[in-house]
Amino acid sequence: MLSSSFGLPQGATLTAEEVCAGIRLHGKLAVITGASTGLGKETARALALAGAHVFLGGRDEQALMTAKRDISTFSLSTEISVHRLDLMSASSVCAFTKAVESLGRPVDILICNAGIMACPLWRSETGIEAQFMTNYVGHALLTSRLCPLLRSAGRARFVSLSSCAHHLASVDLADLSYRHRAYDRWSAYGQSKTAAALLAVQVYRKLGQDGVTALTVHPGMSKTELGRFLLEEEKAAMAQLTCSVGSTSLWKSAAAGAATSVWAATAAEFEGVGPAYLEDCAVAPLITQPNFQYGVMPYALDETLAQDLWHATEQLLGTTLPL
């Protein structure tokens, strides 16, 4: 694992645009999920300003078109593609990947940004719990379908968004969809974010030898649509959160929340490196006890667990996911 001292100065306050200032991504294709609003939109905007052709995926087609218009006002010369993507549906994921493939070019950057948090229990069309399906399984399927384009890029970047919520739970390989245990929406969210971290571990394990750098990002707490399922008392409690020392708020703007994703996608220091868990534009320290603020638990970087999870996911989907 990389040293936790490896990072940018004042990384917690940097914005996505500041992180990639001076970086040229002309001729590069960046695919971003959940890109119609929030962190995904800010990530796409920063990469577009750097010259990348950005391909935006999201569930709401109208919001995607609005994002395309907004981003184009900042970067008139950048190519912007959009296509509907519902990670709860395998057929939607496959249609999205076909749209990416139709460009006939490598994928230089793939950022699995989309996610849902602490929602009531519901399931995908194949019976998979919604947070696990959206935050991990849909992205695993997407990555499998796009892996030939990542390989062909030569020096591709893969970025998976997790969070400190992975401190809540590892993955229960025997009951990933809460068929045999009581559903707890926060435990389910924690499991899905651990799985998101393990996705980057698995991608690097399989594609690292082909030049693919795979990294996990904790973006920090940002006020986005991710909190739409929170109860009012939960929103109030989270609004009062402060750092463990001093009175500095833990909350970031969307532009600051997207900074670590953009750093992971563009920093030259990461070429050929992985897997690593990043936060505040730095490599996070390894911790052994949850604190729900910073650091990465060992199980989120466990290669054996990542491989076992991949096989369990194939069983859930009833299909192989080649990388």
PDB file of C-alpha atoms in Angstrom:
ATOM      1  CA  MET A   1       0.000   0.000   0.000  1.00  0.00           C
ATOM      2  CA  LEU A   2       1.191   3.519  -0.754  1.00  0.00           C
ATOM      3  CA  SER A   3       2.378   5.733   2.069  1.00  0.00           C
ATOM      4  CA  SER A   4      -0.330   7.939   3.572  1.00  0.00           C
ATOM      5  CA  SER A   5       2.059  10.877   3.268  1.00  0.00           C
ATOM      6  CA  PHE A   6       1.625  10.768  -0.516  1.00  0.00           C
ATOM      7  CA  GLY A   7      -0.819  13.548  -1.419  1.00  0.00           C
ATOM      8  CA  LEU A   8      -1.409  17.166  -2.300  1.00  0.00           C
ATOM      9  CA  PRO A   9      -1.014  19.979   0.241  1.00  0.00           C
ATOM     10  CA  GLN A  10      -4.311  21.135   1.776  1.00  0.00           C
ATOM     11  CA  GLY A  11      -6.041  18.350  -0.081  1.00  0.00           C
ATOM     12  CA  ALA A  12      -9.266  18.639   1.913  1.00  0.00           C
ATOM     13  CA  THR A  13      -9.954  22.132   0.571  1.00  0.00           C
ATOM     14  CA  LEU A  14      -8.886  21.713  -3.052  1.00  0.00           C
ATOM     15  CA  THR A  15     -11.534  21.729  -5.776  1.00  0.00           C
ATOM     16  CA  ALA A  16     -11.670  19.388  -8.746  1.00  0.00           C
ATOM     17  CA  GLU A  17     -10.785  22.199 -11.118  1.00  0.00           C
ATOM     18  CA  GLU A  18      -7.746  23.174  -9.011  1.00  0.00           C
ATOM     19  CA  VAL A  19      -6.502  19.586  -8.912  1.00  0.00           C
ATOM     20  CA  CYS A  20      -6.319  19.262 -12.689  1.00  0.00           C
ATOM     21  CA  ALA A  21      -5.154  22.808 -13.445  1.00  0.00           C
ATOM     22  CA  GLY A  22      -2.447  22.576 -16.098  1.00  0.00           C
ATOM     23  CA  ILE A  23      -3.272  18.960 -16.968  1.00  0.00           C
ATOM     24  CA  ARG A  24      -4.048  18.251 -20.623  1.00  0.00           C
ATOM     25  CA  LEU A  25      -6.469  15.426 -21.402  1.00  0.00           C
ATOM     26  CA  HIS A  26      -7.098  16.167 -25.065  1.00  0.00           C
ATOM     27  CA  GLY A  27      -7.741  12.945 -26.967  1.00  0.00           C
ATOM     28  CA  LYS A  28      -8.733  11.085 -23.783  1.00  0.00           C
ATOM     29  CA  LEU A  29     -12.156   9.525 -23.150  1.00  0.00           C
ATOM     30  CA  ALA A  30     -13.526   9.689 -19.584  1.00  0.00           C
ATOM     31  CA  VAL A  31     -16.658   7.706 -18.686  1.00  0.00           C
ATOM     32  CA  ILE A  32     -18.385   8.817 -15.477  1.00  0.00           C
ATOM     33  CA  THR A  33     -21.464   7.259 -13.883  1.00  0.00           C
ATOM     34  CA  GLY A  34     -23.897   9.302 -11.823  1.00  0.00           C
ATOM     35  CA  ALA A  35     -22.711  12.341 -13.754  1.00  0.00           C
ATOM     36  CA  SER A  36     -25.932  14.318 -14.098  1.00  0.00           C
ATOM     37  CA  THR A  37     -25.671  15.971 -10.675  1.00  0.00           C
ATOM     38  CA  GLY A  38     -23.432  16.405  -7.633  1.00  0.00           C
ATOM     39  CA  LEU A  39     -19.949  14.937  -7.480  1.00  0.00           C
ATOM     40  CA  GLY A  40     -20.231  13.196 -10.835  1.00  0.00           C
ATOM     41  CA  LYS A  41     -21.174  16.387 -12.622  1.00  0.00           C
ATOM     42  CA  GLU A  42     -18.329  18.326 -10.959  1.00  0.00           C
ATOM     43  CA  THR A  43     -15.900  15.528 -11.841  1.00  0.00           C
ATOM     44  CA  ALA A  44     -17.031  15.596 -15.466  1.00  0.00           C
ATOM     45  CA  ARG A  45     -16.800  19.385 -15.614  1.00  0.00           C
ATOM     46  CA  ALA A  46     -13.201  19.402 -14.348  1.00  0.00           C
ATOM     47  CA  LEU A  47     -12.116  16.677 -16.765  1.00  0.00           C
ATOM     48  CA  ALA A  48     -13.862  18.457 -19.644  1.00  0.00           C
ATOM     49  CA  LEU A  49     -12.043  21.684 -18.781  1.00  0.00           C
ATOM     50  CA  ALA A  50      -8.803  19.700 -19.041  1.00  0.00           C
ATOM     51  CA  GLY A  51      -9.810  18.682 -22.563  1.00  0.00           C
ATOM     52  CA  ALA A  52     -11.202  15.172 -22.102  1.00  0.00           C
ATOM     53  CA  HIS A  53     -14.138  13.827 -24.085  1.00  0.00           C
ATOM     54  CA  VAL A  54     -16.544  13.104 -21.229  1.00  0.00           C
ATOM     55  CA  PHE A  55     -19.253  10.447 -21.454  1.00  0.00           C
ATOM     56  CA  LEU A  56     -21.950  10.965 -18.827  1.00  0.00           C
ATOM     57  CA  GLY A  57     -24.209   8.243 -17.468  1.00  0.00           C
ATOM     58  CA  GLY A  58     -27.254   8.774 -15.238  1.00  0.00           C
ATOM     59  CA  ARG A  59     -30.825   7.635 -14.678  1.00  0.00           C
ATOM     60  CA  ASP A  60     -32.541  10.942 -15.469  1.00  0.00           C
ATOM     61  CA  GLU A  61     -32.226  11.788 -19.167  1.00  0.00           C
ATOM     62  CA  GLN A  62     -33.417  15.380 -18.686  1.00  0.00           C
ATOM     63  CA  ALA A  63     -30.838  15.926 -15.928  1.00  0.00           C
ATOM     64  CA  LEU A  64     -28.166  14.471 -18.205  1.00  0.00           C
ATOM     65  CA  MET A  65     -29.012  16.933 -20.943  1.00  0.00           C
ATOM     66  CA  THR A  66     -28.947  19.789 -18.425  1.00  0.00           C
ATOM     67  CA  ALA A  67     -25.529  18.641 -17.218  1.00  0.00           C
ATOM     68  CA  LYS A  68     -24.301  18.499 -20.805  1.00  0.00           C
ATOM     69  CA  ARG A  69     -25.443  22.071 -21.411  1.00  0.00           C
ATOM     70  CA  ASP A  70     -23.926  23.312 -18.149  1.00  0.00           C
ATOM     71  CA  ILE A  71     -20.559  21.658 -18.777  1.00  0.00           C
ATOM     72  CA  SER A  72     -20.429  22.868 -22.367  1.00  0.00           C
ATOM     73  CA  THR A  73     -20.721  26.494 -21.212  1.00  0.00           C
ATOM     74  CA  PHE A  74     -17.395  26.099 -19.385  1.00  0.00           C
ATOM     75  CA  SER A  75     -15.604  24.125 -22.088  1.00  0.00           C
ATOM     76  CA  LEU A  76     -16.909  24.936 -25.537  1.00  0.00           C
ATOM     77  CA  SER A  77     -14.375  22.793 -27.402  1.00  0.00           C
ATOM     78  CA  THR A  78     -14.857  19.579 -25.412  1.00  0.00           C
ATOM     79  CA  GLU A  79     -16.890  16.635 -26.698  1.00  0.00           C
ATOM     80  CA  ILE A  80     -19.678  15.625 -24.330  1.00  0.00           C
ATOM     81  CA  SER A  81     -21.719  12.443 -24.756  1.00  0.00           C
ATOM     82  CA  VAL A  82     -24.645  11.317 -22.626  1.00  0.00           C
ATOM     83  CA  HIS A  83     -26.599   8.096 -22.322  1.00  0.00           C
ATOM     84  CA  ARG A  84     -29.133   6.873 -19.793  1.00  0.00           C
ATOM     85  CA  LEU A  85     -27.733   4.444 -17.221  1.00  0.00           C
ATOM     86  CA  ASP A  86     -29.742   2.676 -14.521  1.00  0.00           C
ATOM     87  CA  LEU A  87     -27.355   0.548 -12.475  1.00  0.00           C
ATOM     88  CA  MET A  88     -30.308  -1.387 -11.032  1.00  0.00           C
ATOM     89  CA  SER A  89     -30.856  -2.920 -14.476  1.00  0.00           C
ATOM     90  CA  ALA A  90     -28.364  -5.219 -16.190  1.00  0.00           C
ATOM     91  CA  SER A  91     -29.979  -4.489 -19.554  1.00  0.00           C
ATOM     92  CA  SER A  92     -29.519  -0.736 -18.997  1.00  0.00           C
ATOM     93  CA  VAL A  93     -25.855  -1.268 -18.119  1.00  0.00           C
ATOM     94  CA  CYS A  94     -25.358  -3.285 -21.294  1.00  0.00           C
ATOM     95  CA  ALA A  95     -27.091  -0.628 -23.434  1.00  0.00           C
ATOM     96  CA  PHE A  96     -24.851   2.029 -21.893  1.00  0.00           C
ATOM     97  CA  THR A  97     -21.679   0.055 -22.612  1.00  0.00           C
ATOM     98  CA  LYS A  98     -22.782  -0.449 -26.221  1.00  0.00           C
ATOM     99  CA  ALA A  99     -23.160   3.322 -26.535  1.00  0.00           C
ATOM    100  CA  VAL A 100     -19.613   3.787 -25.223  1.00  0.00           C
ATOM    101  CA  GLU A 101     -18.305   1.061 -27.530  1.00  0.00           C
ATOM    102  CA  SER A 102     -19.966   2.738 -30.516  1.00  0.00           C
ATOM    103  CA  LEU A 103     -17.431   5.584 -30.238  1.00  0.00           C
ATOM    104  CA  GLY A 104     -14.804   3.111 -31.441  1.00  0.00           C
ATOM    105  CA  ARG A 105     -12.062   4.307 -29.105  1.00  0.00           C
ATOM    106  CA  PRO A 106     -10.354   3.227 -25.867  1.00  0.00           C
ATOM    107  CA  VAL A 107     -11.655   4.253 -22.440  1.00  0.00           C
ATOM    108  CA  ASP A 108      -8.825   6.149 -20.750  1.00  0.00           C
ATOM    109  CA  ILE A 109     -10.698   6.941 -17.523  1.00  0.00           C
ATOM    110  CA  LEU A 110     -13.616   5.072 -15.948  1.00  0.00           C
ATOM    111  CA  ILE A 111     -15.063   6.609 -12.778  1.00  0.00           C
ATOM    112  CA  CYS A 112     -17.716   4.571 -10.968  1.00  0.00           C
ATOM    113  CA  ASN A 113     -19.276   7.493  -9.123  1.00  0.00           C
ATOM    114  CA  ALA A 114     -23.010   6.735  -8.983  1.00  0.00           C
ATOM    115  CA  GLY A 115     -24.538   5.599  -5.721  1.00  0.00           C
ATOM    116  CA  ILE A 116     -27.499   5.527  -3.352  1.00  0.00           C
ATOM    117  CA  MET A 117     -27.439   5.654   0.444  1.00  0.00           C
ATOM    118  CA  ALA A 118     -29.516   4.307   3.333  1.00  0.00           C
ATOM    119  CA  CYS A 119     -32.609   3.568   1.288  1.00  0.00           C
ATOM    120  CA  PRO A 120     -35.548   1.369   2.316  1.00  0.00           C
ATOM    121  CA  LEU A 121     -35.334  -2.252   1.243  1.00  0.00           C
ATOM    122  CA  TRP A 122     -36.017  -2.843  -2.411  1.00  0.00           C
ATOM    123  CA  ARG A 123     -34.510  -5.178  -4.954  1.00  0.00           C
ATOM    124  CA  SER A 124     -33.379  -5.263  -8.545  1.00  0.00           C
ATOM    125  CA  GLU A 125     -35.233  -7.213 -11.219  1.00  0.00           C
ATOM    126  CA  THR A 126     -33.030 -10.184 -10.311  1.00  0.00           C
ATOM    127  CA  GLY A 127     -33.629  -9.848  -6.561  1.00  0.00           C
ATOM    128  CA  ILE A 128     -30.373  -8.134  -5.551  1.00  0.00           C
ATOM    129  CA  GLU A 129     -30.589  -5.591  -2.699  1.00  0.00           C
ATOM    130  CA  ALA A 130     -30.676  -2.068  -4.162  1.00  0.00           C
ATOM    131  CA  GLN A 131     -27.643  -0.478  -2.499  1.00  0.00           C
ATOM    132  CA  PHE A 132     -25.450  -3.456  -3.274  1.00  0.00           C
ATOM    133  CA  MET A 133     -26.757  -3.560  -6.852  1.00  0.00           C
ATOM    134  CA  THR A 134     -26.335   0.161  -7.527  1.00  0.00           C
ATOM    135  CA  ASN A 135     -23.106   0.851  -5.692  1.00  0.00           C
ATOM    136  CA  TYR A 136     -21.257  -2.322  -6.624  1.00  0.00           C
ATOM    137  CA  VAL A 137     -22.892  -4.961  -8.836  1.00  0.00           C
ATOM    138  CA  GLY A 138     -23.957  -2.595 -11.616  1.00  0.00           C
ATOM    139  CA  HIS A 139     -20.475  -1.095 -11.672  1.00  0.00           C
ATOM    140  CA  ALA A 140     -18.874  -4.550 -11.682  1.00  0.00           C
ATOM    141  CA  LEU A 141     -20.946  -5.483 -14.733  1.00  0.00           C
ATOM    142  CA  LEU A 142     -20.119  -2.160 -16.397  1.00  0.00           C
ATOM    143  CA  THR A 143     -16.396  -2.610 -15.756  1.00  0.00           C
ATOM    144  CA  SER A 144     -16.430  -6.157 -17.090  1.00  0.00           C
ATOM    145  CA  ARG A 145     -18.105  -4.995 -20.299  1.00  0.00           C
ATOM    146  CA  LEU A 146     -15.695  -2.093 -20.751  1.00  0.00           C
ATOM    147  CA  CYS A 147     -12.491  -3.876 -19.735  1.00  0.00           C
ATOM    148  CA  PRO A 148     -11.347  -4.460 -23.360  1.00  0.00           C
ATOM    149  CA  LEU A 149     -11.521  -0.695 -23.921  1.00  0.00           C
ATOM    150  CA  LEU A 150      -9.618  -0.052 -20.687  1.00  0.00           C
ATOM    151  CA  ARG A 151      -6.936  -2.509 -21.767  1.00  0.00           C
ATOM    152  CA  SER A 152      -6.626  -0.965 -25.209  1.00  0.00           C
ATOM    153  CA  ALA A 153      -5.987   2.481 -23.688  1.00  0.00           C
ATOM    154  CA  GLY A 154      -2.622   1.241 -22.439  1.00  0.00           C
ATOM    155  CA  ARG A 155      -2.501   3.465 -19.357  1.00  0.00           C
ATOM    156  CA  ALA A 156      -6.114   3.627 -18.233  1.00  0.00           C
ATOM    157  CA  ARG A 157      -7.389   4.809 -14.866  1.00  0.00           C
ATOM    158  CA  PHE A 158     -10.180   3.096 -12.949  1.00  0.00           C
ATOM    159  CA  VAL A 159     -11.701   4.957  -9.985  1.00  0.00           C
ATOM    160  CA  SER A 160     -14.337   3.507  -7.652  1.00  0.00           C
ATOM    161  CA  LEU A 161     -16.121   5.705  -5.111  1.00  0.00           C
ATOM    162  CA  SER A 162     -16.400   4.239  -1.647  1.00  0.00           C
ATOM    163  CA  SER A 163     -16.652   6.221   1.614  1.00  0.00           C
ATOM    164  CA  CYS A 164     -15.844   6.046   5.307  1.00  0.00           C
ATOM    165  CA  ALA A 165     -19.193   4.224   5.560  1.00  0.00           C
ATOM    166  CA  HIS A 166     -17.211   1.098   4.681  1.00  0.00           C
ATOM    167  CA  HIS A 167     -16.272   1.203   8.399  1.00  0.00           C
ATOM    168  CA  LEU A 168     -19.843   0.101   9.095  1.00  0.00           C
ATOM    169  CA  ALA A 169     -19.536  -3.372   7.605  1.00  0.00           C
ATOM    170  CA  SER A 170     -17.452  -5.740   5.539  1.00  0.00           C
ATOM    171  CA  VAL A 171     -19.251  -7.970   3.033  1.00  0.00           C
ATOM    172  CA  ASP A 172     -21.326 -10.983   4.021  1.00  0.00           C
ATOM    173  CA  LEU A 173     -20.587 -13.407   1.203  1.00  0.00           C
ATOM    174  CA  ALA A 174     -23.233 -15.825   2.467  1.00  0.00           C
ATOM    175  CA  ASP A 175     -26.038 -13.236   2.386  1.00  0.00           C
ATOM    176  CA  LEU A 176     -25.151 -10.280   0.175  1.00  0.00           C
ATOM    177  CA  SER A 177     -28.799  -9.438  -0.561  1.00  0.00           C
ATOM    178  CA  TYR A 178     -30.243  -9.744   2.950  1.00  0.00           C
ATOM    179  CA  ARG A 179     -32.237 -12.874   2.273  1.00  0.00           C
ATOM    180  CA  HIS A 180     -31.432 -14.538   5.599  1.00  0.00           C
ATOM    181  CA  ARG A 181     -30.801 -11.616   7.953  1.00  0.00           C
ATOM    182  CA  ALA A 182     -32.786  -8.577   8.984  1.00  0.00           C
ATOM    183  CA  TYR A 183     -32.299  -5.652   6.634  1.00  0.00           C
ATOM    184  CA  ASP A 184     -30.526  -2.646   8.100  1.00  0.00           C
ATOM    185  CA  ARG A 185     -30.163   0.199   5.612  1.00  0.00           C
ATOM    186  CA  TRP A 186     -26.927   1.528   7.155  1.00  0.00           C
ATOM    187  CA  SER A 187     -25.288  -1.874   7.360  1.00  0.00           C
ATOM    188  CA  ALA A 188     -26.330  -2.466   3.751  1.00  0.00           C
ATOM    189  CA  TYR A 189     -24.818   0.875   2.754  1.00  0.00           C
ATOM    190  CA  GLY A 190     -21.592   0.005   4.556  1.00  0.00           C
ATOM    191  CA  GLN A 191     -21.427  -3.377   2.827  1.00  0.00           C
ATOM    192  CA  SER A 192     -21.946  -1.753  -0.585  1.00  0.00           C
ATOM    193  CA  LYS A 193     -19.150   0.758   0.034  1.00  0.00           C
ATOM    194  CA  THR A 194     -16.753  -1.966   1.157  1.00  0.00           C
ATOM    195  CA  ALA A 195     -17.681  -3.801  -2.043  1.00  0.00           C
ATOM    196  CA  ALA A 196     -16.950  -0.645  -4.056  1.00  0.00           C
ATOM    197  CA  ALA A 197     -13.457  -0.539  -2.570  1.00  0.00           C
ATOM    198  CA  LEU A 198     -12.942  -4.231  -3.295  1.00  0.00           C
ATOM    199  CA  LEU A 199     -13.977  -3.602  -6.899  1.00  0.00           C
ATOM    200  CA  ALA A 200     -10.866  -1.464  -7.398  1.00  0.00           C
ATOM    201  CA  VAL A 201      -8.760  -4.174  -5.748  1.00  0.00           C
ATOM    202  CA  GLN A 202     -10.136  -6.787  -8.142  1.00  0.00           C
ATOM    203  CA  VAL A 203      -9.705  -4.558 -11.201  1.00  0.00           C
ATOM    204  CA  TYR A 204      -6.063  -3.901 -10.364  1.00  0.00           C
ATOM    205  CA  ARG A 205      -5.479  -7.589  -9.610  1.00  0.00           C
ATOM    206  CA  LYS A 206      -6.762  -8.547 -13.065  1.00  0.00           C
ATOM    207  CA  LEU A 207      -5.882  -5.522 -15.218  1.00  0.00           C
ATOM    208  CA  GLY A 208      -2.891  -3.984 -13.489  1.00  0.00           C
ATOM    209  CA  GLN A 209      -0.508  -5.962 -15.682  1.00  0.00           C
ATOM    210  CA  ASP A 210      -2.177  -4.300 -18.683  1.00  0.00           C
ATOM    211  CA  GLY A 211      -1.361  -0.823 -17.417  1.00  0.00           C
ATOM    212  CA  VAL A 212      -4.677  -0.124 -15.694  1.00  0.00           C
ATOM    213  CA  THR A 213      -4.328   1.875 -12.475  1.00  0.00           C
ATOM    214  CA  ALA A 214      -7.215   1.118 -10.073  1.00  0.00           C
ATOM    215  CA  LEU A 215      -7.963   3.341  -7.089  1.00  0.00           C
ATOM    216  CA  THR A 216     -10.687   3.791  -4.478  1.00  0.00           C
ATOM    217  CA  VAL A 217     -11.844   7.247  -3.418  1.00  0.00           C
ATOM    218  CA  HIS A 218     -13.585   8.514  -0.293  1.00  0.00           C
ATOM    219  CA  PRO A 219     -14.850  11.919  -1.474  1.00  0.00           C
ATOM    220  CA  GLY A 220     -15.771  13.250   1.950  1.00  0.00           C
ATOM    221  CA  MET A 221     -19.159  14.504   3.037  1.00  0.00           C
ATOM    222  CA  SER A 222     -20.818  16.704   0.433  1.00  0.00           C
ATOM    223  CA  LYS A 223     -24.334  18.079   0.243  1.00  0.00           C
ATOM    224  CA  THR A 224     -25.673  16.239  -2.781  1.00  0.00           C
ATOM    225  CA  GLU A 225     -28.752  14.207  -3.719  1.00  0.00           C
ATOM    226  CA  LEU A 226     -27.160  11.159  -2.076  1.00  0.00           C
ATOM    227  CA  GLY A 227     -28.946  12.085   1.163  1.00  0.00           C
ATOM    228  CA  ARG A 228     -32.450  12.001  -0.304  1.00  0.00           C
ATOM    229  CA  PHE A 229     -33.433   8.934   1.741  1.00  0.00           C
ATOM    230  CA  LEU A 230     -32.280  10.340   5.089  1.00  0.00           C
ATOM    231  CA  LEU A 231     -34.827  10.943   7.826  1.00  0.00           C
ATOM    232  CA  GLU A 232     -35.186  14.520   9.047  1.00  0.00           C
ATOM    233  CA  GLU A 233     -33.512  13.719  12.371  1.00  0.00           C
ATOM    234  CA  GLU A 234     -30.606  12.109  10.510  1.00  0.00           C
ATOM    235  CA  LYS A 235     -30.203  15.172   8.322  1.00  0.00           C
ATOM    236  CA  ALA A 236     -30.193  17.402  11.384  1.00  0.00           C
ATOM    237  CA  ALA A 237     -27.615  15.248  13.160  1.00  0.00           C
ATOM    238  CA  MET A 238     -25.331  15.128  10.132  1.00  0.00           C
ATOM    239  CA  ALA A 239     -25.609  18.874   9.641  1.00  0.00           C
ATOM    240  CA  GLN A 240     -24.087  19.334  13.082  1.00  0.00           C
ATOM    241  CA  LEU A 241     -21.090  17.103  12.450  1.00  0.00           C
ATOM    242  CA  THR A 242     -17.695  18.669  13.064  1.00  0.00           C
ATOM    243  CA  CYS A 243     -14.159  17.369  12.982  1.00  0.00           C
ATOM    244  CA  SER A 244     -12.836  15.606  16.067  1.00  0.00           C
ATOM    245  CA  VAL A 245     -10.693  18.645  16.863  1.00  0.00           C
ATOM    246  CA  GLY A 246     -11.554  22.289  16.443  1.00  0.00           C
ATOM    247  CA  SER A 247     -14.776  23.509  14.867  1.00  0.00           C
ATOM    248  CA  THR A 248     -14.096  23.003  11.149  1.00  0.00           C
ATOM    249  CA  SER A 249     -17.066  21.479   9.345  1.00  0.00           C
ATOM    250  CA  LEU A 250     -16.671  18.072   7.735  1.00  0.00           C
ATOM    251  CA  TRP A 251     -18.927  19.155   4.886  1.00  0.00           C
ATOM    252  CA  LYS A 252     -17.456  19.909   1.477  1.00  0.00           C
ATOM    253  CA  SER A 253     -18.850  21.579  -1.581  1.00  0.00           C
ATOM    254  CA  ALA A 254     -19.501  19.300  -4.548  1.00  0.00           C
ATOM    255  CA  ALA A 255     -16.470  20.839  -6.277  1.00  0.00           C
ATOM    256  CA  ALA A 256     -14.242  19.949  -3.313  1.00  0.00           C
ATOM    257  CA  GLY A 257     -15.874  16.533  -2.954  1.00  0.00           C
ATOM    258  CA  ALA A 258     -14.965  15.732  -6.562  1.00  0.00           C
ATOM    259  CA  ALA A 259     -11.318  16.741  -6.119  1.00  0.00           C
ATOM    260  CA  THR A 260      -9.991  13.364  -4.978  1.00  0.00           C
ATOM    261  CA  SER A 261     -11.728  11.576  -7.851  1.00  0.00           C
ATOM    262  CA  VAL A 262     -10.108  13.937 -10.338  1.00  0.00           C
ATOM    263  CA  TRP A 263      -6.731  13.549  -8.602  1.00  0.00           C
ATOM    264  CA  ALA A 264      -7.027   9.758  -8.831  1.00  0.00           C
ATOM    265  CA  ALA A 265      -7.953   9.999 -12.506  1.00  0.00           C
ATOM    266  CA  THR A 266      -5.148  12.343 -13.550  1.00  0.00           C
ATOM    267  CA  ALA A 267      -2.166  12.429 -11.163  1.00  0.00           C
ATOM    268  CA  ALA A 268       1.008  11.215 -12.866  1.00  0.00           C
ATOM    269  CA  GLU A 269       2.230   9.745  -9.581  1.00  0.00           C
ATOM    270  CA  PHE A 270      -0.356   6.958  -9.817  1.00  0.00           C
ATOM    271  CA  GLU A 271       0.684   5.574 -13.185  1.00  0.00           C
ATOM    272  CA  GLY A 272       1.027   1.816 -12.823  1.00  0.00           C
ATOM    273  CA  VAL A 273       0.095   1.991  -9.137  1.00  0.00           C
ATOM    274  CA  GLY A 274      -2.684   0.303  -7.198  1.00  0.00           C
ATOM    275  CA  PRO A 275      -4.748  -0.546  -5.444  1.00  0.00           C
ATOM    276  CA  ALA A 276      -4.935   2.348  -2.983  1.00  0.00           C
ATOM    277  CA  TYR A 277      -7.660   4.055  -0.956  1.00  0.00           C
ATOM    278  CA  LEU A 278      -7.591   7.853  -1.231  1.00  0.00           C
ATOM    279  CA  GLU A 279      -9.170  10.670   0.758  1.00  0.00           C
ATOM    280  CA  ASP A 280      -8.598  14.439   0.804  1.00  0.00           C
ATOM    281  CA  CYS A 281      -6.205  14.092  -2.160  1.00  0.00           C
ATOM    282  CA  ALA A 282      -3.906  11.825  -0.168  1.00  0.00           C
ATOM    283  CA  VAL A 283      -3.458   8.113   0.423  1.00  0.00           C
ATOM    284  CA  ALA A 284      -5.508   7.194   3.495  1.00  0.00           C
ATOM    285  CA  PRO A 285      -3.878   5.574   6.527  1.00  0.00           C
ATOM    286  CA  LEU A 286      -4.615   1.949   7.317  1.00  0.00           C
ATOM    287  CA  ILE A 287      -6.678   1.697  10.517  1.00  0.00           C
ATOM    288  CA  THR A 288      -7.803  -1.246  12.617  1.00  0.00           C
ATOM    289  CA  GLN A 289     -10.796   0.301  14.400  1.00  0.00           C
ATOM    290  CA  PRO A 290     -13.666   2.171  12.715  1.00  0.00           C
ATOM    291  CA  ASN A 291     -13.883   5.898  13.361  1.00  0.00           C
ATOM    292  CA  PHE A 292     -16.329   6.845  10.552  1.00  0.00           C
ATOM    293  CA  GLN A 293     -14.240   9.854   9.569  1.00  0.00           C
ATOM    294  CA  TYR A 294     -10.978   8.789   7.949  1.00  0.00           C
ATOM    295  CA  GLY A 295      -8.760   5.832   7.083  1.00  0.00           C
ATOM    296  CA  VAL A 296      -9.278   2.468   5.436  1.00  0.00           C
ATOM    297  CA  MET A 297     -10.088  -0.825   7.143  1.00  0.00           C
ATOM    298  CA  PRO A 298      -7.916  -3.798   6.077  1.00  0.00           C
ATOM    299  CA  TYR A 299     -10.844  -5.814   4.734  1.00  0.00           C
ATOM    300  CA  ALA A 300     -11.495  -3.117   2.093  1.00  0.00           C
ATOM    301  CA  LEU A 301      -8.069  -3.855   0.553  1.00  0.00           C
ATOM    302  CA  ASP A 302      -8.139  -7.655   0.908  1.00  0.00           C
ATOM    303  CA  GLU A 303      -7.298  -9.316  -2.438  1.00  0.00           C
ATOM    304  CA  THR A 304      -8.743 -12.694  -1.449  1.00  0.00           C
ATOM    305  CA  LEU A 305     -11.999 -11.105  -0.300  1.00  0.00           C
ATOM    306  CA  ALA A 306     -12.157  -9.073  -3.538  1.00  0.00           C
ATOM    307  CA  GLN A 307     -11.805 -12.239  -5.595  1.00  0.00           C
ATOM    308  CA  ASP A 308     -14.369 -14.147  -3.513  1.00  0.00           C
ATOM    309  CA  LEU A 309     -16.798 -11.246  -3.805  1.00  0.00           C
ATOM    310  CA  TRP A 310     -16.373 -11.226  -7.589  1.00  0.00           C
ATOM    311  CA  HIS A 311     -17.214 -14.923  -7.792  1.00  0.00           C
ATOM    312  CA  ALA A 312     -20.212 -14.442  -5.476  1.00  0.00           C
ATOM    313  CA  THR A 313     -21.417 -11.602  -7.697  1.00  0.00           C
ATOM    314  CA  GLU A 314     -21.228 -13.841 -10.761  1.00  0.00           C
ATOM    315  CA  GLN A 315     -23.387 -16.352  -8.910  1.00  0.00           C
ATOM    316  CA  LEU A 316     -25.939 -13.652  -8.040  1.00  0.00           C
ATOM    317  CA  LEU A 317     -26.145 -12.541 -11.672  1.00  0.00           C
ATOM    318  CA  GLY A 318     -26.047 -16.050 -13.057  1.00  0.00           C
ATOM    319  CA  THR A 319     -23.307 -15.120 -15.520  1.00  0.00           C
ATOM    320  CA  THR A 320     -19.557 -14.795 -15.714  1.00  0.00           C
ATOM    321  CA  LEU A 321     -17.962 -11.354 -15.517  1.00  0.00           C
ATOM    322  CA  PRO A 322     -14.715 -11.619 -17.457  1.00  0.00           C
ATOM    323  CA  LEU A 323     -11.957  -9.128 -16.795  1.00  0.00           C
TER     324      LEU A 323
END
